mmCIF file of C-alpha atoms in Angstrom:
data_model
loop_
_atom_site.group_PDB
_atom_site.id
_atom_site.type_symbol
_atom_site.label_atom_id
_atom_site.label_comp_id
_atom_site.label_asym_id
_atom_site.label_seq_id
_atom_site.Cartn_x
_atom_site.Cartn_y
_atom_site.Cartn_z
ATOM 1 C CA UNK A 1 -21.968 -14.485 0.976
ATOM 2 C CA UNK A 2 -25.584 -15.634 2.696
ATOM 3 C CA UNK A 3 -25.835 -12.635 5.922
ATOM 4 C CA UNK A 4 -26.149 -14.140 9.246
ATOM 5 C CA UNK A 5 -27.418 -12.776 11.810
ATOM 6 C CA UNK A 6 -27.458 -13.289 15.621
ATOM 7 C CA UNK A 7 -28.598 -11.730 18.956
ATOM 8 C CA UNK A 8 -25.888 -8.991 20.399
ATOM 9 C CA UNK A 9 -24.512 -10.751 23.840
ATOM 10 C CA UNK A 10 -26.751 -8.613 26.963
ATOM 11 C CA UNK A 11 -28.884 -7.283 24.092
ATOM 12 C CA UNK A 12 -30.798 -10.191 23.215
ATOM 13 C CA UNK A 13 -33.980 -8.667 21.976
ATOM 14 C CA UNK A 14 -32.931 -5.492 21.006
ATOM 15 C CA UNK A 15 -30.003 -5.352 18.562
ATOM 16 C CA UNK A 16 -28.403 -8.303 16.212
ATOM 17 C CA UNK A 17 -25.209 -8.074 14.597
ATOM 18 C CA UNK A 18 -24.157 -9.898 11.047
ATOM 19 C CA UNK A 19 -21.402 -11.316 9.718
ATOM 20 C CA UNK A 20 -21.109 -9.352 7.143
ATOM 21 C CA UNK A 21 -20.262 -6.374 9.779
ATOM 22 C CA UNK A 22 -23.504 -5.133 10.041
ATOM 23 C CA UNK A 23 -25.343 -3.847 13.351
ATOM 24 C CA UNK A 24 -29.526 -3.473 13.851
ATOM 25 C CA UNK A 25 -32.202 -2.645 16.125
ATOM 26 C CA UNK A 26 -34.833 -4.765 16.620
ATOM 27 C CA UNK A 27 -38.529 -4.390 16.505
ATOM 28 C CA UNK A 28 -39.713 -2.578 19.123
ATOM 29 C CA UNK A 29 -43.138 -1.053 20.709
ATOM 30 C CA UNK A 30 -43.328 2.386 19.155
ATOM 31 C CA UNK A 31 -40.705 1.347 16.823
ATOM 32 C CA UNK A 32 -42.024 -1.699 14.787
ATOM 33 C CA UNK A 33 -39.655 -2.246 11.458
ATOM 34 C CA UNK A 34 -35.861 -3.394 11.633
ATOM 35 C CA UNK A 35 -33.068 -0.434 10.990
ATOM 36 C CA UNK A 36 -29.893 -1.186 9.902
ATOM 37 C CA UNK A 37 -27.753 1.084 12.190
ATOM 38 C CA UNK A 38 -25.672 3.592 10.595
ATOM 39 C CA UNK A 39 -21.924 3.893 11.696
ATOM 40 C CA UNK A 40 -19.886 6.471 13.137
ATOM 41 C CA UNK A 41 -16.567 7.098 13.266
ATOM 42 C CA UNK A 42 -13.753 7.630 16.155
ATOM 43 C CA UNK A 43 -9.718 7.111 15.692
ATOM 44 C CA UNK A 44 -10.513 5.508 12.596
ATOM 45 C CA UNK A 45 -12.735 2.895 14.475
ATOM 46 C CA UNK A 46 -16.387 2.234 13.621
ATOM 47 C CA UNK A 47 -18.768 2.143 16.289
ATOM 48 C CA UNK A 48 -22.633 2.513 17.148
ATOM 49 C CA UNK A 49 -24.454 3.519 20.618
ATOM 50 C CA UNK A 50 -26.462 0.579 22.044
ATOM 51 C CA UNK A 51 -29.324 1.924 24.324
ATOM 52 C CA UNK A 52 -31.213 -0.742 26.765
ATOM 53 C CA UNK A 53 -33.557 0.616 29.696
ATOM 54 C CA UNK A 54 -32.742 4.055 29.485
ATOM 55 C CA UNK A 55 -29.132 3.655 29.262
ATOM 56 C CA UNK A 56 -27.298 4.486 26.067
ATOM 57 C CA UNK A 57 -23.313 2.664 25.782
ATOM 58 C CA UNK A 58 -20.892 3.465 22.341
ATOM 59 C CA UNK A 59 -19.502 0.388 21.401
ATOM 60 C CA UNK A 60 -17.060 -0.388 18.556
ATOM 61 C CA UNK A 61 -17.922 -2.142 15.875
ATOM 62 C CA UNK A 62 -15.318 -4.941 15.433
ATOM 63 C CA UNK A 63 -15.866 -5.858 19.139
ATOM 64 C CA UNK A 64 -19.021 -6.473 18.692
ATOM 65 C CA UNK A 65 -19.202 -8.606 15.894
ATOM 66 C CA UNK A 66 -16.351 -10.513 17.651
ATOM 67 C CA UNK A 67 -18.444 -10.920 21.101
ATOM 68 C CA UNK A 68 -21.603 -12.134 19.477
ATOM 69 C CA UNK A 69 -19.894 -14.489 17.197
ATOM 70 C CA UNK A 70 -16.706 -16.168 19.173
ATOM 71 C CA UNK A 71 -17.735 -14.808 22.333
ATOM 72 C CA UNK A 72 -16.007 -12.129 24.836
ATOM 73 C CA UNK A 73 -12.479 -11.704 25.141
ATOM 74 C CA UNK A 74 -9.827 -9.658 26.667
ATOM 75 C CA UNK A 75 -7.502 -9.931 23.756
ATOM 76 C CA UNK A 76 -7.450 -7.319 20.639
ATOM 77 C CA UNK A 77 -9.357 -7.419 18.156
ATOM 78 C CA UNK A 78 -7.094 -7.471 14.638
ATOM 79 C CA UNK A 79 -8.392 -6.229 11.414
ATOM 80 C CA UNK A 80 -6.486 -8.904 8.621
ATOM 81 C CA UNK A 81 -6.349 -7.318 6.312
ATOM 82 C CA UNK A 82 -5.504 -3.477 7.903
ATOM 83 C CA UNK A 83 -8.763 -2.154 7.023
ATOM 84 C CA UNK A 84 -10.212 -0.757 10.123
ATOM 85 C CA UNK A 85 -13.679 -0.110 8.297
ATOM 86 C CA UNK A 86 -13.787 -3.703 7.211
ATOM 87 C CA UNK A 87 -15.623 -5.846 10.000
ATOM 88 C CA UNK A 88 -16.599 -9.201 8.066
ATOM 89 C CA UNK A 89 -16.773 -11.511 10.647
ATOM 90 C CA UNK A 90 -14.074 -12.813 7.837
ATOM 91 C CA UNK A 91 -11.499 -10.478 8.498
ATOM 92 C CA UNK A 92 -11.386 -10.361 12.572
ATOM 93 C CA UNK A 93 -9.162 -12.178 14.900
ATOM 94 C CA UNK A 94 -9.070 -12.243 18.546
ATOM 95 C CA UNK A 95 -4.989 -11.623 19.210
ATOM 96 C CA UNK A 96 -2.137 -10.597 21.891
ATOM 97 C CA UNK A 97 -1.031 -6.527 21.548
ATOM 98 C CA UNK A 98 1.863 -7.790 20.482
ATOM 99 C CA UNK A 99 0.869 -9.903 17.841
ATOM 100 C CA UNK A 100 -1.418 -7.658 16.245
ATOM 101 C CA UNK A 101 1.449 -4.924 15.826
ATOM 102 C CA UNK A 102 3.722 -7.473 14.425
ATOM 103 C CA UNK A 103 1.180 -8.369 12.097
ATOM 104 C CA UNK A 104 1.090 -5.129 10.700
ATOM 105 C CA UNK A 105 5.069 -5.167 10.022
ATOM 106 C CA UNK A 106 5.310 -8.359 9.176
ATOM 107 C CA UNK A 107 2.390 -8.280 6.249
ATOM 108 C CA UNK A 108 3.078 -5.035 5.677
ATOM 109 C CA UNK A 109 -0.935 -4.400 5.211
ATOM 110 C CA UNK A 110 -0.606 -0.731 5.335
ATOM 111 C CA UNK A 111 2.007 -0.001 3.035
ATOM 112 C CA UNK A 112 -0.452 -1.202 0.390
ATOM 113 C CA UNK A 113 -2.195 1.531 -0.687
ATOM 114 C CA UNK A 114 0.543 4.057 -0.220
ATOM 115 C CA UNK A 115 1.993 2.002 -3.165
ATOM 116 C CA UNK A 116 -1.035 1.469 -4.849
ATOM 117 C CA UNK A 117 -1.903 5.905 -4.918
ATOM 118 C CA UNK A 118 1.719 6.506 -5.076
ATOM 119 C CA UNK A 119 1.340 8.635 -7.578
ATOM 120 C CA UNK A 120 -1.838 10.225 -6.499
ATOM 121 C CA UNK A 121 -0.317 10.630 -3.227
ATOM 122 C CA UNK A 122 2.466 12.777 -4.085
ATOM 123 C CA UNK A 123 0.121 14.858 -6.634
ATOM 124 C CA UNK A 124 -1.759 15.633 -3.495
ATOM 125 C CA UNK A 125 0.710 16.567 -1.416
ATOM 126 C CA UNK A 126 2.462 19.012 -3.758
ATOM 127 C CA UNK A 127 -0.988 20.427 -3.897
ATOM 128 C CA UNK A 128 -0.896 20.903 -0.602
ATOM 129 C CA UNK A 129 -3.455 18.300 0.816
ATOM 130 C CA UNK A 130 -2.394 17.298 4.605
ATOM 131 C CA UNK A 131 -1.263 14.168 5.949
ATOM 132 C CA UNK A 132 -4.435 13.790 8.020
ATOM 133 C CA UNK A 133 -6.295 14.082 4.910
ATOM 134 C CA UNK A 134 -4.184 11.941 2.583
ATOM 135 C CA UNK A 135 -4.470 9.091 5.049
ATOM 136 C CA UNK A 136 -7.949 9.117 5.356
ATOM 137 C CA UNK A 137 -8.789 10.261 1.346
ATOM 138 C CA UNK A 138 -6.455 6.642 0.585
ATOM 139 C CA UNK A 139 -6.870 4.861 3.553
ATOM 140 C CA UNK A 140 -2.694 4.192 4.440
ATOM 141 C CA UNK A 141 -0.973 4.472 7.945
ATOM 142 C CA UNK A 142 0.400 7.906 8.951
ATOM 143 C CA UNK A 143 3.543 6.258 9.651
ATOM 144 C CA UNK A 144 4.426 4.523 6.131
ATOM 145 C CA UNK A 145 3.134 7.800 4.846
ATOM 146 C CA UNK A 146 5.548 10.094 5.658
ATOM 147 C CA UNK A 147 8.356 7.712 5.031
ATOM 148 C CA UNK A 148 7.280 7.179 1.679
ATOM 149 C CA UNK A 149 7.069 11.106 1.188
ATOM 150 C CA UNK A 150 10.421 11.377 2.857
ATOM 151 C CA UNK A 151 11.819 8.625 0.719
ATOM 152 C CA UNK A 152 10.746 10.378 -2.539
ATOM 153 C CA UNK A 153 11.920 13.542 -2.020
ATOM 154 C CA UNK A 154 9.583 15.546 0.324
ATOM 155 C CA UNK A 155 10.340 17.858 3.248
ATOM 156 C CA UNK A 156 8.287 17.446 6.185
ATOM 157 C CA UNK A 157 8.277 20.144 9.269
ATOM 158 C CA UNK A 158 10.626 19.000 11.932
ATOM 159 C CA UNK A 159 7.788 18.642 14.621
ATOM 160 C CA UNK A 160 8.932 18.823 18.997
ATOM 161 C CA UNK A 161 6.871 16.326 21.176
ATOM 162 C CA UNK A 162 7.269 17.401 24.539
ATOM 163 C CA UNK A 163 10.032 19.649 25.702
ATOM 164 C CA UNK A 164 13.184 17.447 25.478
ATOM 165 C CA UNK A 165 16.437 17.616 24.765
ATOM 166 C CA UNK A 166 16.573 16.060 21.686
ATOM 167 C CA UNK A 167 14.079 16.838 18.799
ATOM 168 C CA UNK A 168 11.849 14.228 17.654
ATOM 169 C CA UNK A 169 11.790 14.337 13.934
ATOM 170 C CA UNK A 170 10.936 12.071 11.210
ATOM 171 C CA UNK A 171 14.781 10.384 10.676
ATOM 172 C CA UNK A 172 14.905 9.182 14.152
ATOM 173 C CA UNK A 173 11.107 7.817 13.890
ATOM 174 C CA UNK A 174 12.243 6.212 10.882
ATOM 175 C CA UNK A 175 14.981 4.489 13.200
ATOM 176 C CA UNK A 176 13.390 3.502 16.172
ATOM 177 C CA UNK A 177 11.006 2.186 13.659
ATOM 178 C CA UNK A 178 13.615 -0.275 12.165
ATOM 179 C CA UNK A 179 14.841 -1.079 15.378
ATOM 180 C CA UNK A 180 11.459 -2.536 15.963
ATOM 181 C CA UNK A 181 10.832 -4.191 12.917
ATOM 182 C CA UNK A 182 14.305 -5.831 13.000
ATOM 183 C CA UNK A 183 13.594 -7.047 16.622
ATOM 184 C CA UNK A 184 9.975 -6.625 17.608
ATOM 185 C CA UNK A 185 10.897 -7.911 21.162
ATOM 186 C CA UNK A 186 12.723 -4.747 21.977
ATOM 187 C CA UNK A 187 12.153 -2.825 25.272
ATOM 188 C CA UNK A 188 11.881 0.837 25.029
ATOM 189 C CA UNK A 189 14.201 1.122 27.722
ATOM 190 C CA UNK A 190 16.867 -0.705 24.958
ATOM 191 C CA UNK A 191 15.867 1.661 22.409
ATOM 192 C CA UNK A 192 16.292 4.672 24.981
ATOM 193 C CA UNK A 193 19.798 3.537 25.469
ATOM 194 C CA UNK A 194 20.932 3.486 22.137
ATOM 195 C CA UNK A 195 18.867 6.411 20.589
ATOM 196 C CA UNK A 196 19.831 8.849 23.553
ATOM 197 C CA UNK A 197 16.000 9.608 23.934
ATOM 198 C CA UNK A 198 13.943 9.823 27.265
ATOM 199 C CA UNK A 199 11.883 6.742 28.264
ATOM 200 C CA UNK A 200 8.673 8.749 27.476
ATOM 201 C CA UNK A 201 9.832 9.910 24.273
ATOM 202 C CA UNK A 202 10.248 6.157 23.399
ATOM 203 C CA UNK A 203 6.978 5.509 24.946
ATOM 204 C CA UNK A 204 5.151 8.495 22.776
ATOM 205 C CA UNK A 205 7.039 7.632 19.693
ATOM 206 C CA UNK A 206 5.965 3.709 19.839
ATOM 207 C CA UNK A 207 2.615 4.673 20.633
ATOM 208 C CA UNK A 208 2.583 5.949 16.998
ATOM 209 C CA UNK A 209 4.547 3.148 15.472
ATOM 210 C CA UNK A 210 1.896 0.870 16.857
#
């Protein structure tokens, strides 16, 4: 696929970004080649710092591309194919909140690799490699991760979140989970009623389902 590339909206002059995902600085006075700028990384987001008289802003990736492309939105920028690191103009989509976590179910993008490295996966684990690092060694969702342990056998710690009366463990994310997947319209103040949990237990546990 031929690159294209085109002048970053308010940065016209100093930075273009590609289609192909890719973000550069322009020639400048005491800086006179192109450099491909090289990503970092923050909650699994790619971004780079854009600097213009004086002032230095962090911008994600994905936005970017989106901006200088189809031009600026409020809406949320979805990754197609569930690939966070992927930002091909390709694989972007302007989209509601909502949309973009029903996408995710409905797809079901990230259970990919966990069944792709299944195998690996549990190797790993019984090895004693984390969750944090499984997820980013195989690139899967935390979520469909520790179901798929739980499903095949594994114990995971009962973890607390917050001090409430009722503990928060993986069986009863697993069910407010399916709650939402079988009606992704749900309130949280619906599932509150029928799970027994506080409103901001809800609210922290959807937060992580999304």
């Amino acid at each position: 696929m031929e690159e294209i590339w085109k002048d970053i909206p308010e940065y016209e002059g100093y930075y273009q970004a590609s289609n192909l995902g890719n973000i550069k600085s322009l020639p400048k006075k005491y800086k006179p080649l192109e450099r491909i700028l090289k990503p970092q990384q923050r909650n699994n987001y790619l971004f780079v710092c854009l600097s213009k008289n004086g002032e230095s802003k962090s911008q994600n990736i994905h936005r970017i591309i989106m901006k200088t492309f189809k031009g600026e939105s409020n809406l949320t920028v979805n990754h197609i194919d569930g690939n966070k690191h992927n930002n091909k103009l390709e694989n972007l989509e302007y989209c509601t909140p909502r949309d973009n976590s029903r996408h995710v179910f409905i797809s079901k993008i990230k259970t990919t690799n966990t069944e792709k490295f299944k195998e690996e996966i549990m190797k790993d684990y019984k090895n004693g490699v984390t969750l944090t690092k499984l997820t980013k060694k195989y690139h899967v969702d935390l979520r469909h991760l520790k179901i798929f342990l739980l499903e095949n056998g594994f114990e995971l710690k009962e973890r607390r979140i917050g001090k409430y009366s009722r503990v928060i463990n993986e069986k009863i994310i697993k069910e407010v989970n399916m709650m939402y997947e079988e009606n992704p319209n749900i309130s949280n103040k619906e599932i509150s009623k029928k799970t027994g949990l506080s409103g901001s237990s809800v609210t922290r546990i959807m937060q992580e389902i999304c």
